[in-house]
XYZ file of C-alpha atoms in Angstrom:
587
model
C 127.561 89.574 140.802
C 124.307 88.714 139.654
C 122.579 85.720 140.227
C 122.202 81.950 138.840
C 119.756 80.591 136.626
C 118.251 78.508 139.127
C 117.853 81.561 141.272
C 116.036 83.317 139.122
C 113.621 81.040 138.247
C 113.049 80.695 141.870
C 112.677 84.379 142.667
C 110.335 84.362 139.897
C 106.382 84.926 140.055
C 104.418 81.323 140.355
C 103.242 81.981 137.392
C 106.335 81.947 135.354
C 106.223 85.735 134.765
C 109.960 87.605 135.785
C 109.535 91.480 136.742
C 110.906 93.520 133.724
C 114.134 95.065 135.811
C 115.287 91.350 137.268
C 115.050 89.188 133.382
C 118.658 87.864 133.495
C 120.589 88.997 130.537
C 124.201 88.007 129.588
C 126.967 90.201 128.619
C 130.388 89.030 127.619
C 133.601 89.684 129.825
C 130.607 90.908 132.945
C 129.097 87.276 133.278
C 129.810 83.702 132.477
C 127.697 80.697 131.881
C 126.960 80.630 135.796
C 126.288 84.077 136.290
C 123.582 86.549 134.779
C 123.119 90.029 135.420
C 119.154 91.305 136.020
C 118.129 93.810 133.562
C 118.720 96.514 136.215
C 122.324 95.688 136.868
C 122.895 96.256 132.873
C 121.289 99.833 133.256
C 123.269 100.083 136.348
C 126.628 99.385 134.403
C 125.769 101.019 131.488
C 125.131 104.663 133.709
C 128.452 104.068 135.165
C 130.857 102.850 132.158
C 129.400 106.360 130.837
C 130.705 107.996 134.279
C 133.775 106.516 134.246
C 134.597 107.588 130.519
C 133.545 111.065 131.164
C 135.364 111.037 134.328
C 138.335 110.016 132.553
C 138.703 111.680 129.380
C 136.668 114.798 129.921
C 138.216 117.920 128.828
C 141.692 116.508 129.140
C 143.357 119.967 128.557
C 141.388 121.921 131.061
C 144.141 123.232 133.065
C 147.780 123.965 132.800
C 150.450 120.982 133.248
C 151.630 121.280 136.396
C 155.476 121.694 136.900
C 155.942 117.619 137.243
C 153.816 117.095 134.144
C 155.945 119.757 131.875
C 159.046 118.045 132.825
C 157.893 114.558 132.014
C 156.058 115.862 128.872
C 159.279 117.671 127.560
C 161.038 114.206 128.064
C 158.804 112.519 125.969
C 158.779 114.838 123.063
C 162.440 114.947 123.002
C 162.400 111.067 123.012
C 159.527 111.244 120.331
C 161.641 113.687 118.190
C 165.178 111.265 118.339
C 166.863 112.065 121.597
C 168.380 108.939 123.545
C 166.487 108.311 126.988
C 168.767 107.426 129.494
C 166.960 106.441 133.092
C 167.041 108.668 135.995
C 165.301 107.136 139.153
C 164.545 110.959 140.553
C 162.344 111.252 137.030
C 160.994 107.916 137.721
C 160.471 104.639 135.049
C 160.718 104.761 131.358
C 157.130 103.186 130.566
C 155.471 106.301 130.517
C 158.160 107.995 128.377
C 158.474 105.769 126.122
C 154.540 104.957 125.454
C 153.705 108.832 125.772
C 156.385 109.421 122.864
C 154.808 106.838 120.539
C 151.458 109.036 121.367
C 152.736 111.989 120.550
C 154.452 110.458 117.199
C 151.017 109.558 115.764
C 148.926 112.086 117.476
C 150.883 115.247 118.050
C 152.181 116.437 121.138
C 149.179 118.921 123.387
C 148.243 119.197 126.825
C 145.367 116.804 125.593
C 147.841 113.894 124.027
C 149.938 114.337 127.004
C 147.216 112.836 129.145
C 145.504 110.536 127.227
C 147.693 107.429 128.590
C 146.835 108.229 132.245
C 142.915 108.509 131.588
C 143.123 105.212 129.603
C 144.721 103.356 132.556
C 142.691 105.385 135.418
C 139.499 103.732 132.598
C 141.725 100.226 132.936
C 141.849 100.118 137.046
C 137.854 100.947 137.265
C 137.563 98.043 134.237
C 140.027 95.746 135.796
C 137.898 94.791 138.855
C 135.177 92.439 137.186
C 137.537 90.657 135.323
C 140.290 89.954 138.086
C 137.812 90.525 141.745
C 134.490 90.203 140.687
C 134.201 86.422 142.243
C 135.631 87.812 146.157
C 134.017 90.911 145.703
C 130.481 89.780 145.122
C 127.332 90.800 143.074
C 127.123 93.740 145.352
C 130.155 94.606 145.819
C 131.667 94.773 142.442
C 129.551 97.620 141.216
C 129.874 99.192 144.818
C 133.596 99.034 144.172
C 133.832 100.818 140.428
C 131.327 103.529 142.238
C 133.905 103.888 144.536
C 137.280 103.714 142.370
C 135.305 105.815 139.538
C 134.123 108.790 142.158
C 137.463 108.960 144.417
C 138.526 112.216 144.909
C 142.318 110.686 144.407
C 141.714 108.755 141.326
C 139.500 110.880 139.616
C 142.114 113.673 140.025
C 145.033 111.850 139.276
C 143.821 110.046 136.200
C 144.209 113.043 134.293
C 147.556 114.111 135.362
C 150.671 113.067 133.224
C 152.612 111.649 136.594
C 153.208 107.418 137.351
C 151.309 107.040 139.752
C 147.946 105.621 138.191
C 149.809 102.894 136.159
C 151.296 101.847 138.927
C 147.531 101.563 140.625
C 146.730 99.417 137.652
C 149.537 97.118 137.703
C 149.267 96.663 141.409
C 145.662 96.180 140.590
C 146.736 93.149 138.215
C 149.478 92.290 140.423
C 147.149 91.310 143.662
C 144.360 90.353 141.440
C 146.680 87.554 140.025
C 147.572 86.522 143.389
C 143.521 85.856 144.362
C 142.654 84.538 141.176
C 145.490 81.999 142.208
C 144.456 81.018 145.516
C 140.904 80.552 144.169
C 141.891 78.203 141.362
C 145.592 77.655 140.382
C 146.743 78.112 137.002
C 149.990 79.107 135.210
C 148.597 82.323 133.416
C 148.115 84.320 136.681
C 151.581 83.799 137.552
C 152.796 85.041 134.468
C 150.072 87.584 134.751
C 151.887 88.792 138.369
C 155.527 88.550 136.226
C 154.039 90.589 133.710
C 152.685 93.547 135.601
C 155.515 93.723 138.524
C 157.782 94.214 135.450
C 155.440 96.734 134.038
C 155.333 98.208 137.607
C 158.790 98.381 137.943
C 159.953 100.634 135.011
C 157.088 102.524 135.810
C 158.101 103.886 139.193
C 160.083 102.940 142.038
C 157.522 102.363 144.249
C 157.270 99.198 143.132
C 160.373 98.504 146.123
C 157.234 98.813 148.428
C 154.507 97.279 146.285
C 156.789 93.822 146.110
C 157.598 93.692 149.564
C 153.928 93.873 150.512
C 153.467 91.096 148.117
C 156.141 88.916 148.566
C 155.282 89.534 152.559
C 151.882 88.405 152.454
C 152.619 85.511 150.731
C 155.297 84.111 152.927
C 153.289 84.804 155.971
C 150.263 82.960 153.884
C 152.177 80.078 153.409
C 153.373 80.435 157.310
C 149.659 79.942 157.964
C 148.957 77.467 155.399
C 151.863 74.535 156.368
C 152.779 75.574 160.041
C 150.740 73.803 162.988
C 149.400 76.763 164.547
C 145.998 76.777 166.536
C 143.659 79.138 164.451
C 140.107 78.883 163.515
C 141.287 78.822 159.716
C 143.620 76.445 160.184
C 141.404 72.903 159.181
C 138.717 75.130 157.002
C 138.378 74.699 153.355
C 140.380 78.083 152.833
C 143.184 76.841 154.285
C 142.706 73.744 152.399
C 142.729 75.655 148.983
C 145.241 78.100 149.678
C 148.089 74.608 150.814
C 146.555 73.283 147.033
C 147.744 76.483 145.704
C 150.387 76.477 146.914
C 151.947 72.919 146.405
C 150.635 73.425 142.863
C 153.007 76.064 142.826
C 156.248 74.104 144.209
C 155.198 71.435 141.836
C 155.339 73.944 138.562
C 158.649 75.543 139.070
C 158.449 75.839 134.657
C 155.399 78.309 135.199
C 157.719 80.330 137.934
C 160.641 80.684 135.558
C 158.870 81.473 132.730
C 156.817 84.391 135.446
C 160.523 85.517 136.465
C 161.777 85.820 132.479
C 158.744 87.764 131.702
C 159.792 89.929 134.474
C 163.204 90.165 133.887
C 162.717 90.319 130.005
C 160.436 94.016 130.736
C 163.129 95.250 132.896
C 165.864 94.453 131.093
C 163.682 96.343 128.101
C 162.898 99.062 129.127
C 165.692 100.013 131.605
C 168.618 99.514 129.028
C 166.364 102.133 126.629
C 165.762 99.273 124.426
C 169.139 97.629 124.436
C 170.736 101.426 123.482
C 172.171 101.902 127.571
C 173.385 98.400 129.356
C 174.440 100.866 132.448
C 170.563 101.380 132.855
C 170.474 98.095 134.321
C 172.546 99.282 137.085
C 170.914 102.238 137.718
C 167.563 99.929 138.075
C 168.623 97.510 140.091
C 170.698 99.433 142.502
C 171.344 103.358 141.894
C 166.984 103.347 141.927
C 166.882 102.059 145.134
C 169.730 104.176 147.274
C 168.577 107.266 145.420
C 165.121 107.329 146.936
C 166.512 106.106 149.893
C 168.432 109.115 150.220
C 165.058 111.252 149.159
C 163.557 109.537 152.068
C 166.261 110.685 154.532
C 166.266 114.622 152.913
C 162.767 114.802 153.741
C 162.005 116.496 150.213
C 158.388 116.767 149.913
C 158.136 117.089 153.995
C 154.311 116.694 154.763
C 153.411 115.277 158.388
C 152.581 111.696 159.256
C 148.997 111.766 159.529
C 148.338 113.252 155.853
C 147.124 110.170 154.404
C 144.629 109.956 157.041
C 143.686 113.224 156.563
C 143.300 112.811 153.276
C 141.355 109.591 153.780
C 139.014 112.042 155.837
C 138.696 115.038 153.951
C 138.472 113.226 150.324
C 137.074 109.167 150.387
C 135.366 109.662 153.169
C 133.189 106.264 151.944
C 136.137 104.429 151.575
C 137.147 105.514 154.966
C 133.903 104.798 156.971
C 133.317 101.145 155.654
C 137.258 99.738 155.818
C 137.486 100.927 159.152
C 133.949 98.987 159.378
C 135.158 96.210 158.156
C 138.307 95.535 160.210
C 136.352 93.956 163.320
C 134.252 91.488 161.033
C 137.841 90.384 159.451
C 139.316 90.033 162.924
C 136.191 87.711 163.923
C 135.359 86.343 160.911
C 138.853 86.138 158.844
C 139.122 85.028 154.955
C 142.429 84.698 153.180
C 141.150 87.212 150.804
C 139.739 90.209 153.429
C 143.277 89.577 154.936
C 144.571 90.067 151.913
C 143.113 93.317 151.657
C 143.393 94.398 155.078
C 146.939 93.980 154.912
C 147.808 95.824 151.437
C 145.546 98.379 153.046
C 147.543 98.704 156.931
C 150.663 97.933 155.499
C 150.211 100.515 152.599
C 149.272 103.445 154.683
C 151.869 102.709 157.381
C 154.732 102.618 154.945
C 153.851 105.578 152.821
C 153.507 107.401 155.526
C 156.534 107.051 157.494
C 158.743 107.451 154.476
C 159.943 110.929 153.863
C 158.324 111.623 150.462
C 154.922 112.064 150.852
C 152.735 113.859 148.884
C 149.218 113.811 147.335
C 149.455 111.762 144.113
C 151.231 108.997 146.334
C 147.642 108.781 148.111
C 146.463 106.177 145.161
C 148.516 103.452 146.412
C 147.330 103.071 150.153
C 143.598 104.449 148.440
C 143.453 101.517 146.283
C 143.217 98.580 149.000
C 141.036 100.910 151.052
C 138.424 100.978 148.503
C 138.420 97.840 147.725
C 138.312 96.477 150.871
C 135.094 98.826 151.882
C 133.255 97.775 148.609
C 134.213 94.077 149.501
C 132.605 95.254 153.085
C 129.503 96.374 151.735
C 129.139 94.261 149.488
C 129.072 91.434 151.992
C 126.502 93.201 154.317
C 124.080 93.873 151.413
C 124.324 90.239 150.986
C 124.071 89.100 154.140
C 121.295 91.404 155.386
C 118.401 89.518 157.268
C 115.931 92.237 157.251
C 115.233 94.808 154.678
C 116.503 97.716 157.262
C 119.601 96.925 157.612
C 119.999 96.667 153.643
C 118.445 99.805 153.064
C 120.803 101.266 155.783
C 123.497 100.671 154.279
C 122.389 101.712 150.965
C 121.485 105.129 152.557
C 124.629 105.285 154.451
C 126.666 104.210 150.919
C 125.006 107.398 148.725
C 125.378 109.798 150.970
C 129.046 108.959 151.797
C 129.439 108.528 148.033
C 127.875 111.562 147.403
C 130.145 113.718 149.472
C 133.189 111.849 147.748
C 131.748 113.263 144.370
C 130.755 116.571 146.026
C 135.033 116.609 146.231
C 135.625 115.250 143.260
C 134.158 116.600 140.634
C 135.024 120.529 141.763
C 139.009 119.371 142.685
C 138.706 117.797 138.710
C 136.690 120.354 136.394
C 136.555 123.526 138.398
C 139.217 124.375 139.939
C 141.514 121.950 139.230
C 144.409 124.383 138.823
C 143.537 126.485 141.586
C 144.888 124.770 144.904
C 141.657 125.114 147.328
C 142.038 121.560 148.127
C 145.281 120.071 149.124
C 145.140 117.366 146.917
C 146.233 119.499 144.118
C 149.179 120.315 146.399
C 150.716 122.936 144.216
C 149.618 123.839 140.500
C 150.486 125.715 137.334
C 148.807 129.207 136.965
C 146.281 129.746 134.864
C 148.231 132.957 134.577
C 150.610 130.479 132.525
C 148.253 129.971 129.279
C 147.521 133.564 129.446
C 150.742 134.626 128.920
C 150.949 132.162 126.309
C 148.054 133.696 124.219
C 149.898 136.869 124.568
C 153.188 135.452 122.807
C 151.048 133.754 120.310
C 149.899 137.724 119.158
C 152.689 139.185 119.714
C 154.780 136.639 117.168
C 151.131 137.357 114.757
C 151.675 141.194 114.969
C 155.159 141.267 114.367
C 155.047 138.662 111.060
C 157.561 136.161 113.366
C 155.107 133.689 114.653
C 156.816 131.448 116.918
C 160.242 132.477 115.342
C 160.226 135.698 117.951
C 162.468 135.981 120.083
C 161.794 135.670 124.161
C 163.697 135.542 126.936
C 163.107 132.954 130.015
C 165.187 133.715 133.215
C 165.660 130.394 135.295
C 162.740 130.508 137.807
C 160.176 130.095 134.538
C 161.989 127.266 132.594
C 159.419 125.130 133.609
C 156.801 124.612 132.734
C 157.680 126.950 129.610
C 160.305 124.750 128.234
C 157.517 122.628 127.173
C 155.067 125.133 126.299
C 157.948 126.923 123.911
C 159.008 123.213 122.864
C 158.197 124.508 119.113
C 159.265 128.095 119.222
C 162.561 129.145 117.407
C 164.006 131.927 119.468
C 164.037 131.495 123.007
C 166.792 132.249 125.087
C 167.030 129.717 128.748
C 169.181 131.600 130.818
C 169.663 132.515 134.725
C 169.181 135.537 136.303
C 169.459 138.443 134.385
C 171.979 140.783 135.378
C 170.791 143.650 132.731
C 168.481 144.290 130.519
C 167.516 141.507 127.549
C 167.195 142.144 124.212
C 164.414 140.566 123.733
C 160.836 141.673 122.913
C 159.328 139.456 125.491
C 161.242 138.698 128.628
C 160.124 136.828 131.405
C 161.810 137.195 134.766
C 161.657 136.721 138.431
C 160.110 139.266 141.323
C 163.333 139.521 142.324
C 165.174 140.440 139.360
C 162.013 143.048 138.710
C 162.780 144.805 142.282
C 166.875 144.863 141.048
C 166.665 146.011 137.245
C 162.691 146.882 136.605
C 163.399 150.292 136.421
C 165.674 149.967 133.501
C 163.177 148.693 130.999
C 162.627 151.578 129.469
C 161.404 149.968 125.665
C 159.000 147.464 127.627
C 155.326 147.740 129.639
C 155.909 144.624 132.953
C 152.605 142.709 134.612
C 153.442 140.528 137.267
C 151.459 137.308 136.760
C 151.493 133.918 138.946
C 153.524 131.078 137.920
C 152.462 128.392 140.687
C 150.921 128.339 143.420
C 150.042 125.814 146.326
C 147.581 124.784 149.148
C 148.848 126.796 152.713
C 150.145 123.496 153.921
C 151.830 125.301 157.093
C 148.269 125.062 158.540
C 148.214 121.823 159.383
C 152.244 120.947 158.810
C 152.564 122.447 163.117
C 149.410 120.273 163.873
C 149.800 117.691 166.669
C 147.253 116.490 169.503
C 146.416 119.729 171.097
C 145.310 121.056 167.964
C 142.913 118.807 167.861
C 141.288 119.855 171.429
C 141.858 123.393 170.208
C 140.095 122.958 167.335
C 136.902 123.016 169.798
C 138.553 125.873 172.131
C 139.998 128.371 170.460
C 136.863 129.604 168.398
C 138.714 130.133 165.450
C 140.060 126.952 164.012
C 136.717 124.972 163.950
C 134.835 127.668 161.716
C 138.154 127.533 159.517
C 137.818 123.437 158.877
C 133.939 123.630 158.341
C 134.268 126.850 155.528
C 136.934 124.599 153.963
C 135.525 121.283 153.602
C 132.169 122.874 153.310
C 133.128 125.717 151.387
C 136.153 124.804 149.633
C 137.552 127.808 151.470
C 142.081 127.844 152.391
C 142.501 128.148 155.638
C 145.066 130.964 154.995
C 146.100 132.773 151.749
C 147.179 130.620 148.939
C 151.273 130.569 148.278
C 152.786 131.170 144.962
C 155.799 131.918 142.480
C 155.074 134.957 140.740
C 156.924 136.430 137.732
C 156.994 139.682 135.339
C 156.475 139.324 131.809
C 157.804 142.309 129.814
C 156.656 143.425 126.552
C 158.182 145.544 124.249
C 156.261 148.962 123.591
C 156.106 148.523 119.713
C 154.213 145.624 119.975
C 151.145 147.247 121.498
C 150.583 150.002 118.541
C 148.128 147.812 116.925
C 146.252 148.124 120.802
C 146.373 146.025 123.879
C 147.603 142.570 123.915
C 145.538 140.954 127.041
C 145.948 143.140 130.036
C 148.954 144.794 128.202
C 148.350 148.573 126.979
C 150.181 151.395 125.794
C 149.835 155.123 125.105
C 152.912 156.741 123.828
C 152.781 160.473 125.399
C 150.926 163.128 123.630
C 148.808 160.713 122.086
């Protein structure tokens, strides 16, 4: 990234006079001594640290939490508030409990607080790459790579969404980037670097089973390559040469491993035990964490075909997708240790997440990250390499319009309809029905002189995402399915208790409202290779794909959880309360 001093001078005018976009200017943490960025590459950065903030932190509170997020937020205000945390593998790592809770202690708990933490780390994975990939990745391909990372449909999305899954992007980030900054020049920091975020990673989310087996993997087949006497092109090159320094530099500095391993094992122990409070945590890391999701895998929870990351890949980073499929026959003719590197977090990422039994959209990040970087390293490479000014502006060409249609997804899926499931990568979502209802309880507690001190009633099927939206309120009554009438000037209850007992509400006016709803996944759950040769036959499926990824039109009716809210008949003399009116007869 960027170019030299001698370079510069070179590319110069004769005359000694530099064009005003190429003068070399030098920023800290972007450049070193060696390396200056061209006037237009600051302009260039400066546009996009702007887009990635925006991106980021945007209108945090835009939509309702989804049912995940409410469940994870609750958590953390309980722990915030004095309750014990004890770990439970199906509600994932304590890191983002714990850190959320300190949030909310200095900030307040909001929808906003609540998702501050995973904008700051979907900021720290875009930020990450010129400190930790900038050397492999090139002058071209570093900024090509933020693009990417900052405008992905995946990462944009899921960087504002209280779930795990974009720390664990960022360690995994730190956790590779450690590795390559090792093989390039071997120093003690970068393994404790790699202990430090695969402990991070680990009380995060138990993905981190898969992310360490990719990484321990690659490096045991490295070192196959490095010290075996096999016949390969790589085999006497100065790669090879580096990466057998690297690696007797580690054999030879078993202080620096331990000390990696303790850092580990120090986080772990940490966090998992609840800060010392719950020693049985330790188990349930280190063993119950592991057969528990093993078990998920088997039930086939969140059941979603095999192909959906690579439908996803096509319908949402469709950049990312053209160039690392691109770049696969360069790497097989020309290999490197670090585009195998890449290529293999990137096969190995895909194939595992999507044979396992859980799959579901947020999980996308962690085969998306490799992909992306692997195209920008792509790109980056062919901008660099280009021998005539066509094939550079090809690419360019090729690179905006594929990264416009990535932003053409992104940006709606985000900020416009970001609770309402027209995409599949929102999967299924809160109502906005959800904060209406909530402005209604708000004026009915005004009206009645109560304020959050009157009293509702939640049947089972609306605990969540209420129980965090009510965290505050003084009178509200969890229970199961009501058998007869509440109490209660607001009630809340399933269709089906409506159908059974409706009639009997005799004191209250009901509105059926939407508690969730989701993307018609059944429309491509049955797919298999004839649909694809129907999709041309038929005459109906084709126009359906085109209006949706053209359109941002379902293929079928969107699914959903509905509910009736009932509200008591006195509270509606003062006049309606949203869409809730009543006339007493004869008036």
């Amino acid at each position: 990234m960027g170019e030299s001093a001698e370079n510069l001078a070179e590319s110069a005018d004769p005359r000694g006079y530099t064009p005003f976009l190429r003068r070399p200017v030098r920023i800290p943490y972007f450049t070193d001594r060696h390396i200056a960025l061209e006037l237009w590459e600051v302009v260039f950065f400066g546009l996009l640290i702007v887009a990635i903030f925006a991106s980021r932190y945007l209108a945090l509170d835009l939509r309702a939490y989804h049912h995940d997020e409410s469940i994870h937020a609750k958590s953390m205000w309980d722990l915030s508030n004095g309750v014990r945390y004890v770990y439970d593998p199906v509600y994932h790592g304590p890191f983002q409990y714990f850190s959320n809770a300190l949030i909310f202690k200095f900030l307040g708990a909001s929808d906003l607080t609540g998702r501050i933490l995973p904008a700051t780390f979907g900021v720290g994975t875009v930020l990450a790459i010129p400190w930790l990939w900038r050397k492999e990745l090139g002058r071209f391909g570093t900024p090509i790579t933020m693009l990417s990372l900052t405008l992905s449909t995946g990462f944009m999305y899921f960087s504002r969404f209280a779930r795990n899954d974009i720390y664990v992007a960022f360690w995994s980030l730190l956790i590779f980037g450690a590795l390559v900054r090792y093989l390039d020049r071997p120093d003690r920091r970068w393994i404790w670097l790699a202990g430090f975020a695969m402990g991070m990673s680990f009380v995060t989310k138990e993905t981190t089973f898969i992310t360490g087996f990719i990484f321990v993997s690659f490096i045991l087949l490295l070192g196959i390559w490095a010290f075996l006497p096999l016949r390969t092109r790589l085999r006497d090159s100065p790669a090879a040469g580096k990466t057998r320094k690297a690696f007797r530099t580690l054999g030879g500095d078993p202080e620096s491993v331990a000390y990696g391993l303790l850092i580990f094992a120090a986080i772990a122990v940490g966090f998992m035990s609840s800060l010392f409070t719950n020693l049985s945590g330790l188990r349930t890391a280190f063993v119950e964490a592991f057969t528990v999701w093993r078990d998920i895998h088997g039930s086939q929870r969140v059941n979603q075909p095999w192909f959906f990351y690579l439908m996803f890949f096509g319908a949402y980073e469709i950049f990312t997708a053209v160039f690392a499929l691109a770049a696969i026959p360069r790497i097989v003719r020309r290999p490197t240790v670090f585009s195998a590197l890449l290529l293999y977090w990137a096969g190995a990422s895909i194939f595992i997440y999507s044979v396992a039994g859980e799959k579901a959209a947020w999980l996308a990040l962690h085969p998306i990250l490799p992909a992306i970087l692997l195209a920008g390293w792509y790109v980056g490479r062919k901008l660099e390499e280009a021998r005539f000014a066509i094939t550079r502006w090809t690419v360019v060409l090729a690179s905006v319009l594929l990264l416009g249609w990535t932003a053409r997804n992104s940006i709606p899926v985000t900020f416009l309809h970001g609770d309402v499931p027209l995409d599949f990568v929102i999967y299924t979502q809160t109502s906005r029905d959800v904060l209406t209802v909530m402005d209604i309880m708000d004026e009915a507690g005004r009206r009645t002189g109560q304020g959050r001190d009157i009293p509702i009633y939640l049947e089972s099927e609306t605990h969540w995402p209420y129980a965090w939206y009510l965290r505050e309120w003084g009178a509200v009554a969890y229970s199961g399915n009501a058998e007869t009438v509440p109490d209660q000037p607001i009630v809340l209850v399933s269709d089906e208790t409506a159908d059974k007992i409706g009639i009997e509400f005799t004191e209250h006016v009901g509105i059926e409202f939407k508690l969730r709803e989701w993307f018609p996944e059944h429309v491509y759950n049955t797919w298999n290779w004839q649909s694809v040769r129907n999709l041309f036959i038929d005459g109906e499926s084709f126009p359906k794909l085109w209006r949706f990824l053209i359109l941002k039109e379902p293929p079928d009716q969107l699914g959903s959880t509905d509910f009736v809210m009932y509200l008591r008949k006195d509270l509606l003399k003062e006049g309606p309360i949203g869409p809730f009116t009543y006339e007493p007869p004869g008036s």
